[in-house]
Every structure is written in C-alpha cells, then in structure tokens.
Amino acid sequence: MRKQLLFPFLFLVYFFLCTKTFAQIAPAPPLRKDNITSILEKGGQFTSFIRLLKATQVADQINNQLSTPDPNDGLTIFAPSDNAFSGLKPGTLNSLSDQEKLQLVQFHILPTLISTSQFQTVSNPLRTQAGDVKGGKFPLNVTALGNQVNITTGVVNATVANTVFSDRRIAVYQVDQVLLPLQIFGPTPAPAPAPAKPEKDVPVSTPKASTGDTDSSGAMRLKFHPNAMVSFGFAFLGLIFWIL
Ligand SMILES: *[C@@H]1O[C@H](CO)[C@@H](O)[C@H](O)[C@H]1NC(C)=O
Ligand SMILES: *[C@@H]1O[C@H](CO)[C@@H](O)[C@H](O)[C@H]1NC(C)=O
Ligand SMILES: *[C@@H]1O[C@H](CO)[C@@H](O)[C@H](O)[C@H]1NC(C)=O
Ligand SMILES: *[C@@H]1O[C@H](CO)[C@@H](O)[C@H](O)[C@H]1NC(C)=O
C-alpha cells in the first residue's frame, strides 16, 4: 500500500475507533442501584417478606442506608422464604399490631455486616434492629459449624438455607423459618401491653458521616479504555508512515 493511501486509511481506522471509544466512555458508569426489593425479587421466593418490608417502610430505611456510599457497619438481613411464611399458624401476622409487625421485621435485621465465616465467632445473643437484647426480649442466637448456620430465637429454630446476596455493605441470607421473637411470641405473653417506650432508638439507617469515600465507580471513570490505547497506537503508526 502506498503511504499516500495508508495515512487516510489509518486515519479512518483511528476515527472509527475514537468514536467507538468515546461512545463507550462518555456515559458515566451507572451508580449502584441495588435496593433490597430488587435483591429479594431476584431471589424469587420472598414475596411475603418484601410485602412486610414495604408495609413497615423498613425497605425505605434499608435503601437509604444502601445508597450512602460507605456505610460503616453494613447490614445483615435474614430473609424468610415464602415457604417459611406459609409455615406460620394461620392469622399469625394479622394478629400483630403495626408496632409488632415493625419489630418482627427489625428482628430479621442485624446492624452489622456478618459473613458466613464470621457466624462461627459471633457472641450470642446478637443485637438486631429490634433492640433490647439485655432485657431478653429480642434475643437471637446463632450457632455455626462450617457452612451450617443455625438460628434460635427461643421460639423457633431456623437454618440459613443460602446466601441470597452479599457485598461489602449488605448480606442477605435465606432462612427457612420466620424468626419469631420471644417478646411477641414467647410462651407467656403478658397480655401484650402497648410498649410504653416504642423501640425507636435503633433506626435502620444510622446517618453516620461517611468518611473519605473511595468510590469504585469513580476510579473506573479514570481508567483508560483499551480501545483508546489501540487508537492512539494507530495514530502513532499513521504519523510514522506520514513522516517516512
Ligand atoms: C429498586 O430497584 C428496582 C429495579 O431496579 C426498581 O424498579 C425500583 O424502583 C427500585 N426501588 C427503589 C425504592 O429504589
Ligand atoms: C443445627 O441444627 C441441627 C438440627 O436442627 C443440628 O443437627 C446441627 O448440629 C446444628 N448445627 C449447628 C452448627 O449448631
Ligand atoms: C442465647 O445465648 C445466650 C448466651 O449463650 C444464652 O444465655 C441464652 O439462653 C441463649 N438463648 C437461646 C434462646 O438459645
Ligand atoms: C430448638 O432447639 C433446642 C435445642 O436444640 C430445643 O431444645 C428446642 O426444643 C427447639 N425448639 C423448637 C421450637 O424446635
């Protein structure tokens, strides 16, 4: 090929790669859009739990926390499957007050991120969003050996069936039983007096100041796209041929 033809050819190649490259680079990478609803919907068998999360507005609180770039402690969620809910005595949920429904949902959420291996070393009882471990009202005990993780609430014994989702902010585990807290479902339920002090002291979203965030998507934006390198290569070659 003659060099007079070579340069326009290389220029075209360069131009093509450039447009392609910029088309790929230009849109900023989408922000992480994980939300608890979409995570559970992908799991495919959590419609009852999703409904409860929405009805109690705990879903919104979780999503608020997920949207803060660098939550300090993360969240662990035990998600009972639809099977687990259908295993409840009929009317169990309907008999609960709104406050009790909220506590039931909060009882399935730990205010820290716990990986499967960490379950072996946690100290019981674990603190849940429902609070009040000391009074023995909402104890949640976990025993783990290898991959097997058992949970007991004093009312039910449950098993972690599998990990639905986990990243550095949130872990979602499927459990085979609805975790019924002692406070609400214990053997001698003192005729459910409306709690004088609503347990609002442990909100799901603790808006702690997120410190120096190194967002991974920000880092990606600065990376050279391989195509860009290729087109620079072509441009350089073109220049050499032109000069020769
Ligand atoms: C959760 O994600 C789904 C799917 O991406 C979206 O349709 C829904 O609006 C999101 N909900 C919230 C509260 O962000
Ligand atoms: C979990 O519970 C089952 C019975 O429900 C028992 O056989 C098993 O040993 C328990 N595992 C752990 C780690 O506690
Ligand atoms: C949970 O563990 C604590 C500490 O080991 C123990 O005192 C308590 O009885 C346990 N509760 C249940 C329901 O297993
Ligand atoms: C849960 O497990 C404990 C110890 O393994 C047992 O004593 C208790 O009866 C079990 N409770 C239920 C509701 O199965």
mmCIF file of C-alpha atoms and ligand atoms in Angstrom:
data_model
loop_
_atom_site.group_PDB
_atom_site.id
_atom_site.type_symbol
_atom_site.label_atom_id
_atom_site.label_comp_id
_atom_site.label_asym_id
_atom_site.label_seq_id
_atom_site.Cartn_x
_atom_site.Cartn_y
_atom_site.Cartn_z
ATOM 1 C CA MET A 1 0.000 0.000 0.000
ATOM 2 C CA ARG A 2 1.321 3.452 -0.807
ATOM 3 C CA LYS A 3 1.875 5.771 2.057
ATOM 4 C CA GLN A 4 -0.358 8.432 0.489
ATOM 5 C CA LEU A 5 -3.211 5.945 0.790
ATOM 6 C CA LEU A 6 -2.017 4.484 4.021
ATOM 7 C CA PHE A 7 -2.477 7.642 6.035
ATOM 8 C CA PRO A 8 -6.111 8.282 5.103
ATOM 9 C CA PHE A 9 -6.756 4.610 5.763
ATOM 10 C CA LEU A 10 -5.156 4.739 9.182
ATOM 11 C CA PHE A 11 -6.901 7.998 9.875
ATOM 12 C CA LEU A 12 -10.244 6.364 9.140
ATOM 13 C CA VAL A 13 -9.403 3.446 11.401
ATOM 14 C CA TYR A 14 -8.358 5.877 14.082
ATOM 15 C CA PHE A 15 -11.506 7.932 13.660
ATOM 16 C CA PHE A 16 -13.679 4.839 13.811
ATOM 17 C CA LEU A 17 -12.017 3.570 16.968
ATOM 18 C CA CYS A 18 -12.216 7.016 18.525
ATOM 19 C CA THR A 19 -15.939 7.388 18.034
ATOM 20 C CA LYS A 20 -16.464 3.873 19.261
ATOM 21 C CA THR A 21 -14.248 4.536 22.269
ATOM 22 C CA PHE A 22 -15.900 7.785 23.188
ATOM 23 C CA ALA A 23 -19.312 6.278 22.754
ATOM 24 C CA GLN A 24 -18.276 3.718 25.336
ATOM 25 C CA ILE A 25 -16.536 6.081 27.732
ATOM 26 C CA ALA A 26 -18.875 9.044 27.601
ATOM 27 C CA PRO A 27 -21.797 7.864 29.750
ATOM 28 C CA ALA A 28 -20.715 7.844 33.387
ATOM 29 C CA PRO A 29 -20.946 4.338 34.798
ATOM 30 C CA PRO A 30 -24.346 3.892 36.400
ATOM 31 C CA LEU A 31 -24.441 4.296 40.144
ATOM 32 C CA ARG A 32 -25.024 1.153 42.162
ATOM 33 C CA LYS A 33 -28.756 0.642 42.025
ATOM 34 C CA ASP A 34 -29.076 -2.243 44.432
ATOM 35 C CA ASN A 35 -32.098 -1.973 46.607
ATOM 36 C CA ILE A 36 -33.478 -4.530 48.987
ATOM 37 C CA THR A 37 -36.586 -5.066 46.895
ATOM 38 C CA SER A 38 -34.714 -5.818 43.703
ATOM 39 C CA ILE A 39 -32.251 -8.029 45.569
ATOM 40 C CA LEU A 40 -35.078 -10.076 47.053
ATOM 41 C CA GLU A 41 -37.093 -10.116 43.835
ATOM 42 C CA LYS A 42 -34.133 -11.719 42.094
ATOM 43 C CA GLY A 43 -34.227 -14.385 44.787
ATOM 44 C CA GLY A 44 -37.700 -15.196 43.526
ATOM 45 C CA GLN A 45 -39.313 -16.538 46.700
ATOM 46 C CA PHE A 46 -39.617 -13.651 49.104
ATOM 47 C CA THR A 47 -42.911 -12.011 48.169
ATOM 48 C CA SER A 48 -44.286 -12.137 51.725
ATOM 49 C CA PHE A 49 -41.137 -10.683 53.242
ATOM 50 C CA ILE A 50 -40.995 -7.960 50.586
ATOM 51 C CA ARG A 51 -44.602 -7.071 51.386
ATOM 52 C CA LEU A 52 -43.770 -6.782 55.093
ATOM 53 C CA LEU A 53 -40.669 -4.716 54.411
ATOM 54 C CA LYS A 54 -42.725 -2.306 52.333
ATOM 55 C CA ALA A 55 -45.711 -2.170 54.684
ATOM 56 C CA THR A 56 -43.477 -1.288 57.637
ATOM 57 C CA GLN A 57 -41.383 1.087 55.494
ATOM 58 C CA VAL A 58 -38.276 -0.730 56.615
ATOM 59 C CA ALA A 59 -37.493 -1.252 52.914
ATOM 60 C CA ASP A 60 -37.061 2.515 52.510
ATOM 61 C CA GLN A 61 -34.778 2.690 55.529
ATOM 62 C CA ILE A 62 -32.625 -0.126 54.196
ATOM 63 C CA ASN A 63 -32.437 1.515 50.770
ATOM 64 C CA ASN A 64 -31.436 4.817 52.328
ATOM 65 C CA GLN A 65 -28.626 3.052 54.055
ATOM 66 C CA LEU A 66 -27.630 1.212 50.876
ATOM 67 C CA SER A 67 -27.450 4.484 48.984
ATOM 68 C CA THR A 68 -24.926 6.014 51.364
ATOM 69 C CA PRO A 69 -21.627 5.369 49.647
ATOM 70 C CA ASP A 70 -19.725 3.906 52.560
ATOM 71 C CA PRO A 71 -21.902 2.636 55.382
ATOM 72 C CA ASN A 72 -19.764 1.977 58.413
ATOM 73 C CA ASP A 73 -21.092 -1.296 59.707
ATOM 74 C CA GLY A 74 -23.307 -2.604 56.965
ATOM 75 C CA LEU A 75 -26.383 -4.762 57.367
ATOM 76 C CA THR A 76 -27.223 -8.418 57.609
ATOM 77 C CA ILE A 77 -30.718 -9.494 56.684
ATOM 78 C CA PHE A 78 -32.336 -12.851 57.366
ATOM 79 C CA ALA A 79 -34.994 -13.241 54.708
ATOM 80 C CA PRO A 80 -37.622 -15.908 55.385
ATOM 81 C CA SER A 81 -38.814 -17.611 52.218
ATOM 82 C CA ASP A 82 -42.476 -17.694 51.225
ATOM 83 C CA ASN A 83 -42.472 -21.304 52.410
ATOM 84 C CA ALA A 84 -41.392 -20.110 55.832
ATOM 85 C CA PHE A 85 -44.314 -17.682 55.950
ATOM 86 C CA SER A 86 -46.808 -20.324 54.867
ATOM 87 C CA GLY A 87 -45.495 -22.487 57.718
ATOM 88 C CA LEU A 88 -46.807 -19.965 60.253
ATOM 89 C CA LYS A 89 -50.042 -20.666 62.076
ATOM 90 C CA PRO A 90 -52.882 -19.054 60.121
ATOM 91 C CA GLY A 91 -53.544 -15.485 61.214
ATOM 92 C CA THR A 92 -50.168 -15.113 62.893
ATOM 93 C CA LEU A 93 -49.292 -11.913 61.045
ATOM 94 C CA ASN A 94 -52.797 -10.477 61.125
ATOM 95 C CA SER A 95 -52.888 -10.747 64.905
ATOM 96 C CA LEU A 96 -49.937 -8.368 65.202
ATOM 97 C CA SER A 97 -50.207 -4.655 65.816
ATOM 98 C CA ASP A 98 -48.323 -2.321 63.481
ATOM 99 C CA GLN A 99 -45.690 -1.863 66.166
ATOM 100 C CA GLU A 100 -45.246 -5.629 66.495
ATOM 101 C CA LYS A 101 -45.019 -6.055 62.726
ATOM 102 C CA LEU A 102 -42.290 -3.452 62.681
ATOM 103 C CA GLN A 103 -40.457 -5.235 65.500
ATOM 104 C CA LEU A 104 -40.845 -8.567 63.718
ATOM 105 C CA VAL A 105 -39.233 -7.139 60.590
ATOM 106 C CA GLN A 106 -36.500 -5.367 62.562
ATOM 107 C CA PHE A 107 -35.761 -8.629 64.335
ATOM 108 C CA HIS A 108 -34.631 -10.031 60.962
ATOM 109 C CA ILE A 109 -32.034 -7.296 60.509
ATOM 110 C CA LEU A 110 -28.641 -7.030 62.179
ATOM 111 C CA PRO A 111 -26.979 -3.590 62.196
ATOM 112 C CA THR A 112 -23.653 -5.098 61.127
ATOM 113 C CA LEU A 113 -22.411 -6.997 58.128
ATOM 114 C CA ILE A 114 -21.711 -10.602 59.082
ATOM 115 C CA SER A 115 -20.156 -13.015 56.624
ATOM 116 C CA THR A 116 -20.873 -16.730 56.783
ATOM 117 C CA SER A 117 -17.483 -17.441 58.283
ATOM 118 C CA GLN A 118 -17.970 -14.750 60.931
ATOM 119 C CA PHE A 119 -21.065 -16.534 62.215
ATOM 120 C CA GLN A 120 -18.773 -19.063 63.852
ATOM 121 C CA THR A 121 -17.268 -16.447 66.124
ATOM 122 C CA VAL A 122 -20.174 -14.116 66.934
ATOM 123 C CA SER A 123 -21.132 -13.783 70.579
ATOM 124 C CA ASN A 124 -24.719 -14.543 71.483
ATOM 125 C CA PRO A 125 -27.238 -13.104 71.757
ATOM 126 C CA LEU A 126 -26.856 -10.975 68.632
ATOM 127 C CA ARG A 127 -28.210 -7.466 68.537
ATOM 128 C CA THR A 128 -30.944 -6.917 65.972
ATOM 129 C CA GLN A 129 -32.680 -3.753 64.847
ATOM 130 C CA ALA A 130 -35.498 -4.696 67.209
ATOM 131 C CA GLY A 131 -33.112 -3.894 70.047
ATOM 132 C CA ASP A 132 -33.448 -4.856 73.697
ATOM 133 C CA VAL A 133 -31.093 -7.782 73.954
ATOM 134 C CA LYS A 134 -30.398 -7.093 77.605
ATOM 135 C CA GLY A 135 -33.976 -7.393 78.727
ATOM 136 C CA GLY A 136 -34.057 -10.771 76.982
ATOM 137 C CA LYS A 137 -36.963 -9.644 74.849
ATOM 138 C CA PHE A 138 -35.370 -9.981 71.427
ATOM 139 C CA PRO A 139 -32.514 -12.454 71.764
ATOM 140 C CA LEU A 140 -31.223 -14.005 68.560
ATOM 141 C CA ASN A 141 -28.643 -16.744 68.904
ATOM 142 C CA VAL A 142 -26.559 -18.134 66.096
ATOM 143 C CA THR A 143 -24.525 -21.317 66.118
ATOM 144 C CA ALA A 144 -22.452 -22.183 63.120
ATOM 145 C CA LEU A 145 -20.232 -25.007 62.043
ATOM 146 C CA GLY A 146 -18.707 -24.913 58.590
ATOM 147 C CA ASN A 147 -21.431 -23.955 56.160
ATOM 148 C CA GLN A 148 -24.225 -24.794 58.551
ATOM 149 C CA VAL A 149 -25.709 -21.840 60.380
ATOM 150 C CA ASN A 150 -28.487 -22.367 62.921
ATOM 151 C CA ILE A 151 -30.512 -19.598 64.469
ATOM 152 C CA THR A 152 -32.623 -19.797 67.578
ATOM 153 C CA THR A 153 -34.898 -17.133 68.967
ATOM 154 C CA GLY A 154 -36.160 -19.075 71.947
ATOM 155 C CA VAL A 155 -39.375 -19.626 69.986
ATOM 156 C CA VAL A 156 -38.178 -21.114 66.709
ATOM 157 C CA ASN A 157 -35.068 -22.847 65.441
ATOM 158 C CA ALA A 158 -34.176 -21.859 61.923
ATOM 159 C CA THR A 159 -31.428 -22.681 59.467
ATOM 160 C CA VAL A 160 -29.708 -20.427 56.977
ATOM 161 C CA ALA A 161 -30.512 -22.038 53.649
ATOM 162 C CA ASN A 162 -28.224 -19.998 51.420
ATOM 163 C CA THR A 163 -26.773 -16.601 50.676
ATOM 164 C CA VAL A 164 -29.117 -14.552 48.515
ATOM 165 C CA PHE A 165 -26.774 -11.587 48.100
ATOM 166 C CA SER A 166 -23.676 -10.170 49.647
ATOM 167 C CA ASP A 167 -21.323 -7.292 49.013
ATOM 168 C CA ARG A 168 -19.325 -5.032 51.279
ATOM 169 C CA ARG A 169 -22.426 -3.313 52.583
ATOM 170 C CA ILE A 170 -25.116 -5.919 52.921
ATOM 171 C CA ALA A 171 -25.529 -9.655 53.293
ATOM 172 C CA VAL A 172 -28.902 -11.281 52.687
ATOM 173 C CA TYR A 173 -29.401 -14.844 53.854
ATOM 174 C CA GLN A 174 -32.409 -17.006 53.196
ATOM 175 C CA VAL A 175 -33.820 -18.620 56.341
ATOM 176 C CA ASP A 176 -36.281 -21.486 56.461
ATOM 177 C CA GLN A 177 -38.391 -20.080 59.314
ATOM 178 C CA VAL A 178 -39.847 -16.726 60.165
ATOM 179 C CA LEU A 179 -37.765 -15.625 63.152
ATOM 180 C CA LEU A 180 -40.392 -15.134 65.835
ATOM 181 C CA PRO A 181 -39.064 -13.042 68.705
ATOM 182 C CA LEU A 182 -39.582 -14.125 72.308
ATOM 183 C CA GLN A 183 -41.050 -10.748 73.188
ATOM 184 C CA ILE A 184 -44.031 -11.195 70.876
ATOM 185 C CA PHE A 185 -44.375 -14.960 70.571
ATOM 186 C CA GLY A 186 -42.907 -16.130 73.871
ATOM 187 C CA PRO A 187 -44.656 -18.777 75.966
ATOM 188 C CA THR A 188 -46.239 -16.367 78.460
ATOM 189 C CA PRO A 189 -47.083 -13.244 76.516
ATOM 190 C CA ALA A 190 -48.102 -10.824 79.234
ATOM 191 C CA PRO A 191 -51.339 -9.623 77.595
ATOM 192 C CA ALA A 192 -49.437 -7.541 75.074
ATOM 193 C CA PRO A 193 -49.399 -4.156 76.762
ATOM 194 C CA ALA A 194 -48.655 -1.412 74.313
ATOM 195 C CA PRO A 195 -44.964 -0.768 74.898
ATOM 196 C CA ALA A 196 -44.678 2.484 76.824
ATOM 197 C CA LYS A 197 -41.463 3.385 75.089
ATOM 198 C CA PRO A 198 -41.508 2.492 71.400
ATOM 199 C CA GLU A 199 -38.202 0.990 70.418
ATOM 200 C CA LYS A 200 -37.325 3.709 68.035
ATOM 201 C CA ASP A 201 -33.820 4.140 69.399
ATOM 202 C CA VAL A 202 -32.248 1.845 66.803
ATOM 203 C CA PRO A 203 -33.220 3.220 63.421
ATOM 204 C CA VAL A 204 -32.204 1.117 60.451
ATOM 205 C CA SER A 205 -30.371 3.977 58.865
ATOM 206 C CA THR A 206 -27.826 5.477 61.183
ATOM 207 C CA PRO A 207 -26.716 8.501 59.206
ATOM 208 C CA LYS A 208 -23.139 8.386 60.357
ATOM 209 C CA ALA A 209 -20.838 10.695 58.489
ATOM 210 C CA SER A 210 -19.393 8.727 55.621
ATOM 211 C CA THR A 211 -15.700 9.293 55.778
ATOM 212 C CA GLY A 212 -13.289 9.673 52.863
ATOM 213 C CA ASP A 213 -15.085 7.618 50.317
ATOM 214 C CA THR A 214 -13.103 5.935 47.605
ATOM 215 C CA ASP A 215 -15.883 5.102 45.245
ATOM 216 C CA SER A 216 -15.012 2.292 42.924
ATOM 217 C CA SER A 217 -17.112 3.736 40.098
ATOM 218 C CA GLY A 218 -15.151 6.998 40.366
ATOM 219 C CA ALA A 219 -11.924 5.088 39.981
ATOM 220 C CA MET A 220 -13.215 3.311 36.909
ATOM 221 C CA ARG A 221 -14.050 6.541 35.211
ATOM 222 C CA LEU A 222 -10.354 7.488 35.166
ATOM 223 C CA LYS A 223 -9.142 4.233 33.682
ATOM 224 C CA PHE A 224 -8.053 4.241 30.025
ATOM 225 C CA HIS A 225 -10.262 2.198 27.858
ATOM 226 C CA PRO A 226 -8.243 -0.439 25.955
ATOM 227 C CA ASN A 227 -9.758 0.787 22.673
ATOM 228 C CA ALA A 228 -8.357 4.228 23.373
ATOM 229 C CA MET A 229 -4.889 2.765 23.657
ATOM 230 C CA VAL A 230 -5.358 0.898 20.373
ATOM 231 C CA SER A 231 -6.446 4.028 18.547
ATOM 232 C CA PHE A 232 -3.518 6.017 19.935
ATOM 233 C CA GLY A 233 -1.343 3.221 18.623
ATOM 234 C CA PHE A 234 -2.850 3.564 15.155
ATOM 235 C CA ALA A 235 -2.474 7.323 15.236
ATOM 236 C CA PHE A 236 1.162 6.937 16.161
ATOM 237 C CA LEU A 237 1.743 4.432 13.347
ATOM 238 C CA GLY A 238 -0.013 6.767 10.927
ATOM 239 C CA LEU A 239 2.270 9.613 11.944
ATOM 240 C CA ILE A 240 5.366 7.464 11.407
ATOM 241 C CA PHE A 241 4.243 6.394 7.932
ATOM 242 C CA TRP A 242 3.416 10.005 7.078
ATOM 243 C CA ILE A 243 6.863 11.173 8.089
ATOM 244 C CA LEU A 244 8.701 8.364 6.272
HETATM 245 C C1 LIG B 1 -35.451 -0.952 43.227
HETATM 246 O O1 LIG B 1 -34.924 -1.473 42.037
HETATM 247 C C2 LIG B 1 -35.931 -1.799 41.074
HETATM 248 C C3 LIG B 1 -35.243 -2.465 39.907
HETATM 249 O O2 LIG B 1 -34.011 -1.874 39.592
HETATM 250 C C4 LIG B 1 -36.672 -0.514 40.682
HETATM 251 O O3 LIG B 1 -37.704 -0.835 39.778
HETATM 252 C C5 LIG B 1 -37.279 0.106 41.922
HETATM 253 O O4 LIG B 1 -37.878 1.327 41.593
HETATM 254 C C6 LIG B 1 -36.199 0.335 42.968
HETATM 255 N N1 LIG B 1 -36.824 0.810 44.179
HETATM 256 C C7 LIG B 1 -36.277 1.765 44.929
HETATM 257 C C8 LIG B 1 -37.022 2.107 46.162
HETATM 258 O O5 LIG B 1 -35.255 2.338 44.599
HETATM 259 C C1 LIG B 2 -28.103 -27.188 63.590
HETATM 260 O O1 LIG B 2 -29.313 -27.841 63.941
HETATM 261 C C2 LIG B 2 -29.378 -29.187 63.549
HETATM 262 C C3 LIG B 2 -30.716 -29.749 63.954
HETATM 263 O O2 LIG B 2 -31.718 -28.822 63.760
HETATM 264 C C4 LIG B 2 -28.264 -29.977 64.217
HETATM 265 O O3 LIG B 2 -28.279 -31.300 63.746
HETATM 266 C C5 LIG B 2 -26.930 -29.346 63.875
HETATM 267 O O4 LIG B 2 -25.889 -29.985 64.578
HETATM 268 C C6 LIG B 2 -26.928 -27.889 64.232
HETATM 269 N N1 LIG B 2 -25.682 -27.270 63.786
HETATM 270 C C7 LIG B 2 -25.061 -26.359 64.471
HETATM 271 C C8 LIG B 2 -23.815 -25.830 63.877
HETATM 272 O O5 LIG B 2 -25.472 -25.938 65.548
HETATM 273 C C1 LIG B 3 -28.608 -17.411 73.685
HETATM 274 O O1 LIG B 3 -27.278 -17.402 74.114
HETATM 275 C C2 LIG B 3 -27.113 -16.881 75.421
HETATM 276 C C3 LIG B 3 -25.630 -16.829 75.691
HETATM 277 O O2 LIG B 3 -25.028 -18.022 75.336
HETATM 278 C C4 LIG B 3 -27.846 -17.772 76.403
HETATM 279 O O3 LIG B 3 -27.728 -17.257 77.699
HETATM 280 C C5 LIG B 3 -29.328 -17.829 76.012
HETATM 281 O O4 LIG B 3 -30.013 -18.731 76.835
HETATM 282 C C6 LIG B 3 -29.473 -18.259 74.578
HETATM 283 N N1 LIG B 3 -30.866 -18.146 74.177
HETATM 284 C C7 LIG B 3 -31.454 -19.039 73.430
HETATM 285 C C8 LIG B 3 -32.869 -18.756 73.082
HETATM 286 O O5 LIG B 3 -30.883 -20.014 72.987
HETATM 287 C C1 LIG B 4 -34.851 -25.713 69.297
HETATM 288 O O1 LIG B 4 -33.649 -26.411 69.600
HETATM 289 C C2 LIG B 4 -33.463 -26.611 71.005
HETATM 290 C C3 LIG B 4 -32.084 -27.205 71.204
HETATM 291 O O2 LIG B 4 -31.687 -27.957 70.110
HETATM 292 C C4 LIG B 4 -34.584 -27.496 71.530
HETATM 293 O O3 LIG B 4 -34.408 -27.704 72.919
HETATM 294 C C5 LIG B 4 -35.921 -26.823 71.258
HETATM 295 O O4 LIG B 4 -36.976 -27.679 71.662
HETATM 296 C C6 LIG B 4 -36.074 -26.479 69.804
HETATM 297 N N1 LIG B 4 -37.256 -25.662 69.643
HETATM 298 C C7 LIG B 4 -38.115 -25.839 68.656
HETATM 299 C C8 LIG B 4 -39.299 -24.924 68.626
HETATM 300 O O5 LIG B 4 -37.954 -26.692 67.791
#
